[in-house]
PDB file of C-alpha atoms in Angstrom:
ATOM      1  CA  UNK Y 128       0.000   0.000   0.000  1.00  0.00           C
ATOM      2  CA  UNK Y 129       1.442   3.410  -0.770  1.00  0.00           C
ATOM      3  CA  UNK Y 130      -0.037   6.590   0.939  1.00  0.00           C
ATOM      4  CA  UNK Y 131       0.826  10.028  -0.631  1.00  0.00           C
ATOM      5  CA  UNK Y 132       0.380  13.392   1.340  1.00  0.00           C
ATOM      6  CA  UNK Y 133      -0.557  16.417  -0.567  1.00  0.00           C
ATOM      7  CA  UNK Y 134      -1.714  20.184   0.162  1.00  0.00           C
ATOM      8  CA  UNK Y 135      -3.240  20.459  -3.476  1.00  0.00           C
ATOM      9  CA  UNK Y 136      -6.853  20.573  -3.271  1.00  0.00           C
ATOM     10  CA  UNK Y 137      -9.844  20.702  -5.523  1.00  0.00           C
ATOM     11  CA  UNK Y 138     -10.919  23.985  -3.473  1.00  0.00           C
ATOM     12  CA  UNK Y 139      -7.715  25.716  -2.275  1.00  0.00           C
ATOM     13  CA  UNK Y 140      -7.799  28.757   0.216  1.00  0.00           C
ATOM     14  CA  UNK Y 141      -6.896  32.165  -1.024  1.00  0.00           C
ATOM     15  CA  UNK Y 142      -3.358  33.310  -0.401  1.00  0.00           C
ATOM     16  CA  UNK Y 143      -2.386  34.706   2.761  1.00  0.00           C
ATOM     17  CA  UNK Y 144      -5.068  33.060   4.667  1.00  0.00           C
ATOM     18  CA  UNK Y 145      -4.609  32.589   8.279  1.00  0.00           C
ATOM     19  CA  UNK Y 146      -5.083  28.501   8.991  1.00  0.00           C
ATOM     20  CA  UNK Y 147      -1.846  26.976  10.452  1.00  0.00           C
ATOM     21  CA  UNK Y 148      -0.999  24.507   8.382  1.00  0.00           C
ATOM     22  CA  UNK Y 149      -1.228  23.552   4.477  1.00  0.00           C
ATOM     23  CA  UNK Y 150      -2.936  20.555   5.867  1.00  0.00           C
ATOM     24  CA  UNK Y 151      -5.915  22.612   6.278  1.00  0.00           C
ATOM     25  CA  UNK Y 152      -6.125  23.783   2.952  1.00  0.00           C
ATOM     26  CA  UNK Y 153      -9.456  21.725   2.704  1.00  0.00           C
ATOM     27  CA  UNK Y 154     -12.305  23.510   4.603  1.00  0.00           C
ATOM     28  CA  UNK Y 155     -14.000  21.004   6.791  1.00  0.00           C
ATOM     29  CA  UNK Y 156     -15.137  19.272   9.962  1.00  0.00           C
ATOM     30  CA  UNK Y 157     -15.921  18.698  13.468  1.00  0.00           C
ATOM     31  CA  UNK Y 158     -16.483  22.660  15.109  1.00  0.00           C
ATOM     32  CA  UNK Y 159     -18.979  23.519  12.449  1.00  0.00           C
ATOM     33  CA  UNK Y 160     -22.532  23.919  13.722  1.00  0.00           C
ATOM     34  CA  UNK Y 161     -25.799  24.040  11.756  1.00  0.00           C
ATOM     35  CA  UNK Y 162     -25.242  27.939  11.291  1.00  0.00           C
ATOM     36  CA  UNK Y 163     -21.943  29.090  11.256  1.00  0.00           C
ATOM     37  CA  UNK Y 164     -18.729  27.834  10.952  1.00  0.00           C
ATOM     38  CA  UNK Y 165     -15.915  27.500  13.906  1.00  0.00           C
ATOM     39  CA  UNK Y 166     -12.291  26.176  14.939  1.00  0.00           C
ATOM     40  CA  UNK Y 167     -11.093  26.073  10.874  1.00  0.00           C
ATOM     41  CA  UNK Y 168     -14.298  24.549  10.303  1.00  0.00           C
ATOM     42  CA  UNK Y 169     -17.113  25.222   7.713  1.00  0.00           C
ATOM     43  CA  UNK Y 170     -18.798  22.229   7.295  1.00  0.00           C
ATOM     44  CA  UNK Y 171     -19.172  19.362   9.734  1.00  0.00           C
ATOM     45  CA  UNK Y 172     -18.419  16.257   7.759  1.00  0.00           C
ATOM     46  CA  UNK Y 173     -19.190  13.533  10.297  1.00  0.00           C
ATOM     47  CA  UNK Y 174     -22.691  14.865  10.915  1.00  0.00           C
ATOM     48  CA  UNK Y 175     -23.633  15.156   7.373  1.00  0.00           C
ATOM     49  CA  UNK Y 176     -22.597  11.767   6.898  1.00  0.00           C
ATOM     50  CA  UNK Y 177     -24.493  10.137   9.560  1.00  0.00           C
ATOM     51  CA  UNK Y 178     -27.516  12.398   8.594  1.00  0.00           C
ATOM     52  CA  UNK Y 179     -27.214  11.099   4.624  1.00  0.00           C
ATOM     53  CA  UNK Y 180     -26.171   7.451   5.713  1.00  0.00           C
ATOM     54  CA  UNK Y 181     -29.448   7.362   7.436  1.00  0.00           C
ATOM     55  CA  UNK Y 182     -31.272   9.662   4.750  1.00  0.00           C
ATOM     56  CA  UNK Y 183     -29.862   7.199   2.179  1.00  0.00           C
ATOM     57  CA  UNK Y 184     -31.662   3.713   4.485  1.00  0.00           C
ATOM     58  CA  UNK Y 185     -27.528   2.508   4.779  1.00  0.00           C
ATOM     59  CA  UNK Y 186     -28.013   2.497   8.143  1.00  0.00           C
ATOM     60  CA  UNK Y 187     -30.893   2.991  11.247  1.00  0.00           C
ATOM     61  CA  UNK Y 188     -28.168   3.832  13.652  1.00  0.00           C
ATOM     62  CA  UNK Y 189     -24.933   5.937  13.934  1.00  0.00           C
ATOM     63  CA  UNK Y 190     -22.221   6.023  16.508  1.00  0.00           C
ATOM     64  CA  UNK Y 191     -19.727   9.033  16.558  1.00  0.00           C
ATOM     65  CA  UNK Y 192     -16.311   8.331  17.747  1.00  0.00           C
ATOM     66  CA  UNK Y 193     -14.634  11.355  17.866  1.00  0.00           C
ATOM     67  CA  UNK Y 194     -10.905  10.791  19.401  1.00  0.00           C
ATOM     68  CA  UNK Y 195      -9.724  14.508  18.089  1.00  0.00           C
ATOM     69  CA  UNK Y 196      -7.608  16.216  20.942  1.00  0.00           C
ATOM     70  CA  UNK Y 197     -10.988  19.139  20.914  1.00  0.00           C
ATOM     71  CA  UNK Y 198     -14.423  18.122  22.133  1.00  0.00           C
ATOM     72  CA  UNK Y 199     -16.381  17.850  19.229  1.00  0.00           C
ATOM     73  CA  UNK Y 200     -19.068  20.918  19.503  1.00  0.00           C
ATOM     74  CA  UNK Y 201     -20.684  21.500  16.238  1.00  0.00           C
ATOM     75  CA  UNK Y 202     -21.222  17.551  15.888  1.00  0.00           C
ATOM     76  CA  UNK Y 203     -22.925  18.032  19.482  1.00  0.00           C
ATOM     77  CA  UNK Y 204     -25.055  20.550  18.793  1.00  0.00           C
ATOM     78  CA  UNK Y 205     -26.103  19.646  15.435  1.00  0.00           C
ATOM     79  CA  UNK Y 206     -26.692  16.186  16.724  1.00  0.00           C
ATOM     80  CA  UNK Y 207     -28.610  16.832  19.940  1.00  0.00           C
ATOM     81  CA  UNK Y 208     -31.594  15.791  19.290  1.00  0.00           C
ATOM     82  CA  UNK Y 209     -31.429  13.011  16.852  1.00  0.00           C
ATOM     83  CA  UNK Y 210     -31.524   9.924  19.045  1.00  0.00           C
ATOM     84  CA  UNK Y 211     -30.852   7.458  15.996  1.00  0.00           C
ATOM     85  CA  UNK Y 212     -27.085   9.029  16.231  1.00  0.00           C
ATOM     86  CA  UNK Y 213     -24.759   8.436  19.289  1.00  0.00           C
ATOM     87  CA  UNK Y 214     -22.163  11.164  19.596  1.00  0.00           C
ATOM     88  CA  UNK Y 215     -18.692  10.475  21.709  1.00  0.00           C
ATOM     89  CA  UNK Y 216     -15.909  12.657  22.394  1.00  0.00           C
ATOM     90  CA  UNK Y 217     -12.819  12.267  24.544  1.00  0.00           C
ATOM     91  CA  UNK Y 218     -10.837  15.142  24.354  1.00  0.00           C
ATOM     92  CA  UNK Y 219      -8.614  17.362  26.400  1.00  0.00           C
ATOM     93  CA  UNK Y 220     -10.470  19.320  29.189  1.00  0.00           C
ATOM     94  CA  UNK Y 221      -8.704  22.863  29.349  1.00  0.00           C
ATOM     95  CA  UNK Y 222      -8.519  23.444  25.160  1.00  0.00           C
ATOM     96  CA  UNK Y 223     -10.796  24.718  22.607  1.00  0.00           C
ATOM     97  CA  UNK Y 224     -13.974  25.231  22.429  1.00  0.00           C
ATOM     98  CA  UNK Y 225     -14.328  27.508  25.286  1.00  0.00           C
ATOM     99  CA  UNK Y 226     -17.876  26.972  25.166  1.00  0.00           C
ATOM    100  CA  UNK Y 227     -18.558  23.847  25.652  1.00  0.00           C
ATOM    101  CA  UNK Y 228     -21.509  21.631  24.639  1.00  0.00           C
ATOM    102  CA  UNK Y 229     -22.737  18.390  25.478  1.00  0.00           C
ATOM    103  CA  UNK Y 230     -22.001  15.467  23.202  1.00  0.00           C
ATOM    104  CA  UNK Y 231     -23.895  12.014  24.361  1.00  0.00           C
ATOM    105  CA  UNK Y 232     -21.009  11.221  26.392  1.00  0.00           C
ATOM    106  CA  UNK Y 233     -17.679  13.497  26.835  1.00  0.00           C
ATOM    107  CA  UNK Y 234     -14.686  12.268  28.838  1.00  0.00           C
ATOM    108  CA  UNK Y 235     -12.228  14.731  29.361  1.00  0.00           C
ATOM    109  CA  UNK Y 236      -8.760  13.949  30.012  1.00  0.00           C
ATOM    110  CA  UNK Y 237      -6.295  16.806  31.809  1.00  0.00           C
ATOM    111  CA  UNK Y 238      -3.083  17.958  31.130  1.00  0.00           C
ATOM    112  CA  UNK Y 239      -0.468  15.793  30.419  1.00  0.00           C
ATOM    113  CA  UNK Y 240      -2.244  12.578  29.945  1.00  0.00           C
ATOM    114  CA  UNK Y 241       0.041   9.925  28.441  1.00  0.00           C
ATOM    115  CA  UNK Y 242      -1.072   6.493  26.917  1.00  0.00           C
ATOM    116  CA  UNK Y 243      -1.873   4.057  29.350  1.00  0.00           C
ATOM    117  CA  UNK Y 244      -4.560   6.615  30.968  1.00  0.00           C
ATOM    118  CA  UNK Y 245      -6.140   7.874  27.787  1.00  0.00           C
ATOM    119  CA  UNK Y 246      -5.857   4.387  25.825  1.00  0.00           C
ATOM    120  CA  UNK Y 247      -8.117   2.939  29.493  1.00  0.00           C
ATOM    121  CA  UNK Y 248     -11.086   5.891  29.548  1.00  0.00           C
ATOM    122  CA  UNK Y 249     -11.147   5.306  25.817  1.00  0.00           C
ATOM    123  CA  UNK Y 250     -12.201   1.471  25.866  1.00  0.00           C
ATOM    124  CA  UNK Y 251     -14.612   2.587  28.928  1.00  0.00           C
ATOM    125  CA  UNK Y 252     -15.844   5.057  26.732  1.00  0.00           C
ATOM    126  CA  UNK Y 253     -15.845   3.196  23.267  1.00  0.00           C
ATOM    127  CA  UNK Y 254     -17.843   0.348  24.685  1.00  0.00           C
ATOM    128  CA  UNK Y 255     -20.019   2.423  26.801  1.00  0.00           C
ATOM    129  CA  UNK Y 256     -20.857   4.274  23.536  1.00  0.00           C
ATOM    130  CA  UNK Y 257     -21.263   1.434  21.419  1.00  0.00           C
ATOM    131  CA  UNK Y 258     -23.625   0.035  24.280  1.00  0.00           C
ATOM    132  CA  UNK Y 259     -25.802   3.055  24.293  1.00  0.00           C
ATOM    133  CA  UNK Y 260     -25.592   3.384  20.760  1.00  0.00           C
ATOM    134  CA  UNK Y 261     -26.395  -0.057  18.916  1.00  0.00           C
ATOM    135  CA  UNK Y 262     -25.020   1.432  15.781  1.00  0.00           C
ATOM    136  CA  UNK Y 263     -25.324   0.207  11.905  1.00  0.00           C
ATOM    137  CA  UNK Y 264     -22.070   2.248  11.771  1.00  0.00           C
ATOM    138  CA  UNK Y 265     -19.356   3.786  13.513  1.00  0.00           C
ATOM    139  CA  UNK Y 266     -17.815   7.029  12.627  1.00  0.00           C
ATOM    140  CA  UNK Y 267     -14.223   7.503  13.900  1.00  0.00           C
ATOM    141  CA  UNK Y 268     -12.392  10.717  14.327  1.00  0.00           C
ATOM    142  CA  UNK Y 269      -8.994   9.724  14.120  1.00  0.00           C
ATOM    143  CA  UNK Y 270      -7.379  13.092  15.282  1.00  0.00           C
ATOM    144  CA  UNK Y 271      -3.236  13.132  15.191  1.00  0.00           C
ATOM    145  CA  UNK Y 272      -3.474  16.076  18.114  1.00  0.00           C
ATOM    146  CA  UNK Y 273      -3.460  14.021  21.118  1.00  0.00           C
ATOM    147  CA  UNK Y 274       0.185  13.864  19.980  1.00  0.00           C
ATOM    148  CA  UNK Y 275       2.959  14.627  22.822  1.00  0.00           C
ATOM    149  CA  UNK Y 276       4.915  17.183  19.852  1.00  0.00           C
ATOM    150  CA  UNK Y 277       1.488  18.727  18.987  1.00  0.00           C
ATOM    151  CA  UNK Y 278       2.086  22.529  19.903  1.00  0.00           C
ATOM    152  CA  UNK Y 279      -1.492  23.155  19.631  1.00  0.00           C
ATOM    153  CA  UNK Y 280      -2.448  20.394  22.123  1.00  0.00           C
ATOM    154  CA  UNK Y 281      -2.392  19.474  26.224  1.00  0.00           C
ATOM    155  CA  UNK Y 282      -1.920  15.485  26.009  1.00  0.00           C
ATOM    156  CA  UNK Y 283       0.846  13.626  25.886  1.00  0.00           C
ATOM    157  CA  UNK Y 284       0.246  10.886  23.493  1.00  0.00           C
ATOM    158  CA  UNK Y 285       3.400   8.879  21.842  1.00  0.00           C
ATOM    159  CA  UNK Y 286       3.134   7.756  18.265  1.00  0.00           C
ATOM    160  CA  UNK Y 287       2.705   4.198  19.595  1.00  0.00           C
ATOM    161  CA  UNK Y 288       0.269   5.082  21.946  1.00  0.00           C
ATOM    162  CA  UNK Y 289      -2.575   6.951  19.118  1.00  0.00           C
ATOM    163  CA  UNK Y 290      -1.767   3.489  17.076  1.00  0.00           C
ATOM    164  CA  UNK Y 291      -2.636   1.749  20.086  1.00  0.00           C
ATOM    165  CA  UNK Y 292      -5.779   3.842  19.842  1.00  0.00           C
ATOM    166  CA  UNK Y 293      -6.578   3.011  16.207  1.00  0.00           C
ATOM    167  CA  UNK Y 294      -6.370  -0.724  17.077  1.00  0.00           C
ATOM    168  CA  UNK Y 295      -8.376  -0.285  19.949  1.00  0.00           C
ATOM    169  CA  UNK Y 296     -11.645   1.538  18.269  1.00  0.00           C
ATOM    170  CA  UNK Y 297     -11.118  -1.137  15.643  1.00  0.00           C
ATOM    171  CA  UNK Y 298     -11.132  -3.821  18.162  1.00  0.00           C
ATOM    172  CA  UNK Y 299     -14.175  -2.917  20.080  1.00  0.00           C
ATOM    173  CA  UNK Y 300     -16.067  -2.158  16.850  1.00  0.00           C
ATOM    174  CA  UNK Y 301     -14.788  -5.721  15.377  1.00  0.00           C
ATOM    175  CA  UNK Y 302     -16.417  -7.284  18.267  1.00  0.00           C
ATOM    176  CA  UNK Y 303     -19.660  -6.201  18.434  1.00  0.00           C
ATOM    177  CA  UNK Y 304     -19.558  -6.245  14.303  1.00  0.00           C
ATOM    178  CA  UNK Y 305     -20.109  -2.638  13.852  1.00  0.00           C
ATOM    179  CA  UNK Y 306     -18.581  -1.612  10.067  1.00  0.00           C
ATOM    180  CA  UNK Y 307     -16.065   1.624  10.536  1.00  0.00           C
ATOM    181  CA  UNK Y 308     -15.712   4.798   8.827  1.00  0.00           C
ATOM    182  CA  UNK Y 309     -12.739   6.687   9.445  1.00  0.00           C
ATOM    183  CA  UNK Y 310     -11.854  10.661   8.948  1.00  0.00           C
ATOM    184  CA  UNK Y 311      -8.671  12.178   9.619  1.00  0.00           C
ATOM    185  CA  UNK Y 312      -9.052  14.970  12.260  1.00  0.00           C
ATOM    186  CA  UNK Y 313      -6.764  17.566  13.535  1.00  0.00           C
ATOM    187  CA  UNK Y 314      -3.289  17.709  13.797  1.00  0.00           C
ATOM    188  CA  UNK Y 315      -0.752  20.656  14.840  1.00  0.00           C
ATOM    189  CA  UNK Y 316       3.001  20.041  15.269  1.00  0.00           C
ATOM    190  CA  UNK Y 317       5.887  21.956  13.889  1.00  0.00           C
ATOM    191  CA  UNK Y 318       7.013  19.414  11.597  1.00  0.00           C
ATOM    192  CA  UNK Y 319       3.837  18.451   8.955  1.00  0.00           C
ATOM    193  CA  UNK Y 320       5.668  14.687   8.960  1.00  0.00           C
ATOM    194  CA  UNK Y 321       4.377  13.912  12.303  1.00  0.00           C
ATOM    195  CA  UNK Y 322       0.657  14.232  11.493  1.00  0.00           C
ATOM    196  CA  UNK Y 323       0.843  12.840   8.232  1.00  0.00           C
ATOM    197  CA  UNK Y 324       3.028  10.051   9.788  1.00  0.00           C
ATOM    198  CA  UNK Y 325       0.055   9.782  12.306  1.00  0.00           C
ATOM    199  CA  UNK Y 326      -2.469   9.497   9.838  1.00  0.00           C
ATOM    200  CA  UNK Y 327      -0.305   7.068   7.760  1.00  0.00           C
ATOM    201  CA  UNK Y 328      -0.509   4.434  10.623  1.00  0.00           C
ATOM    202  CA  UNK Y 329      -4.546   4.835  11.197  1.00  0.00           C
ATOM    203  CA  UNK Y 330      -5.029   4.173   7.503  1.00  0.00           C
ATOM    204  CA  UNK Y 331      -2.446   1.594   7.390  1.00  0.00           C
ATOM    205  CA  UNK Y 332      -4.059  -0.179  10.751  1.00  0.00           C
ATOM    206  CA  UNK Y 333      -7.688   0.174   9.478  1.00  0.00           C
ATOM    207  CA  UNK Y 334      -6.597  -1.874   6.230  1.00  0.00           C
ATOM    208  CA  UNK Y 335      -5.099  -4.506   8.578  1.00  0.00           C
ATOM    209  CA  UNK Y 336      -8.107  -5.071  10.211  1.00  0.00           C
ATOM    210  CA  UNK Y 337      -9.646  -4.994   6.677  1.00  0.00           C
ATOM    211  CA  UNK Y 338      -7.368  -7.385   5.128  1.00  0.00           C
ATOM    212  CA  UNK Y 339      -8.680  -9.285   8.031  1.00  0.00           C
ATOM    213  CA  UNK Y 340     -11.565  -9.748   7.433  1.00  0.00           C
ATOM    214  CA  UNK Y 341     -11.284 -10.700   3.959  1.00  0.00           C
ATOM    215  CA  UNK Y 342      -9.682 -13.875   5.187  1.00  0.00           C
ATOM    216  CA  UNK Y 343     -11.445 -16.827   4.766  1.00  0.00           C
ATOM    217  CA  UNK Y 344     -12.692 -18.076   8.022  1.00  0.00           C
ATOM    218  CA  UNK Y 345     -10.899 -21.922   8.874  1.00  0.00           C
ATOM    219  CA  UNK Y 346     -13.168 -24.944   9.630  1.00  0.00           C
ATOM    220  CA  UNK Y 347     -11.770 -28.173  10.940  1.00  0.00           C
ATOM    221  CA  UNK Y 348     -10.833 -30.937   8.958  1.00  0.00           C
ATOM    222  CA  UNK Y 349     -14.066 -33.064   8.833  1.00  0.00           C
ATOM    223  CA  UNK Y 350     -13.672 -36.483  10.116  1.00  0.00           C
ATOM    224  CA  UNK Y 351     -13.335 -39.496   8.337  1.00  0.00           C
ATOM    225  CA  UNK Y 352     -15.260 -42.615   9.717  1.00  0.00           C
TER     226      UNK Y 352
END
């Protein structure tokens, strides 16, 4: 499998705008509520999807997994009252958005939180979501912020640790047979190779777990008698 990273999009920016990063040179995601955009944000891409998934009868029931290193507002809001669609969000507690609102479930993690903490409140959280949820599909945030180089962000995650992640929302979904969409989320460091490098590894775990499944399942040898 080869993965390319590029900063060319169908709808570039105008010069001398003020996002970050190249990496946002595509307007999207996670802050954006019903009116308004927010956080780099114009549209909210997981909410429209789990709106037209459901619009669309490919599935009854959505669950939100949103693992960026910012609570996920806009998808919050927008989502509030749709019951069909499960919204999750661990995130860092003292970080964008200042004002905060209420996804289905939130866990927020403080300062400094490295991987064994985060990578145990997520599988409390991913299977109490999936619980409450029942979904037809998952929807995963896969945000590379949480990193410990992210100068944006107030974890402490290692590379290995936000793979760790990946494996684990795959896991949990696996198990209780949920199918998994995943969108790359936010990601801040100096160097533009560490969230691409991020990113790399979700994609590259997801198709393990796809390969996977593609794998004939082994029965025993039948008996001769």
């Amino acid at each position: 499998m080869k993965i390319f990273y590029t900063d060319h999009y169908v709808l570039p920016l105008p010069a001398g705008h003020q996002f970050p990063m190249a990496k946002y040179s595509l307007l999207r995601a996670r802050h954006a509520f019903r009116d308004h955009g927010e956080g780099y944000c114009v549209f909210n891409d997981s909410a429209i999807a789990a709106l037209s998934m459901q619009a669309e009868g490919c599935a009854r029931r959505v669950a939100i997994l949103d693992c960026d290193l910012h609570r996920g507002n806009g998808t919050a809001s927008i989502l509030a009252d749709e019951p069909t669609i499960f919204t999750f969000s661990i995130h860092a507690a003292k970080n964008f958005p200042f004002r905060k609102e209420a996804s289905d479930l939130d866990i927020e993690m403080p300062d400094g939180v490295g991987d064994a903490d985060y990578l145990d409140a997520l599988e409390q959280g991913i299977c109490h979501a999936l619980a409450a949820a029942q979904p037809d599909l998952a929807i995963y945030l896969a945000g590379a912020d949480p990193y410990v180089g992210d100068r944006l962000g107030r974890l402490s995650l290692t590379k290995e640790g936000l793979q760790a992640r990946d494996r684990k929302v795959f896991e949990l979904c696996r198990a209780a047979s949920v199918p998994v969409a995943v969108a790359m989320a936010g990601g801040y460091s100096n160097d533009i190779a560490d969230p691409v490098d991020i990113h790399f590894c979700t994609v590259e775990t997801a198709a393990s777990f796809w390969r996977a499944a593609q794998r004939p399942t082994s029965l025993p040898a039948a008996r001769q008698i």
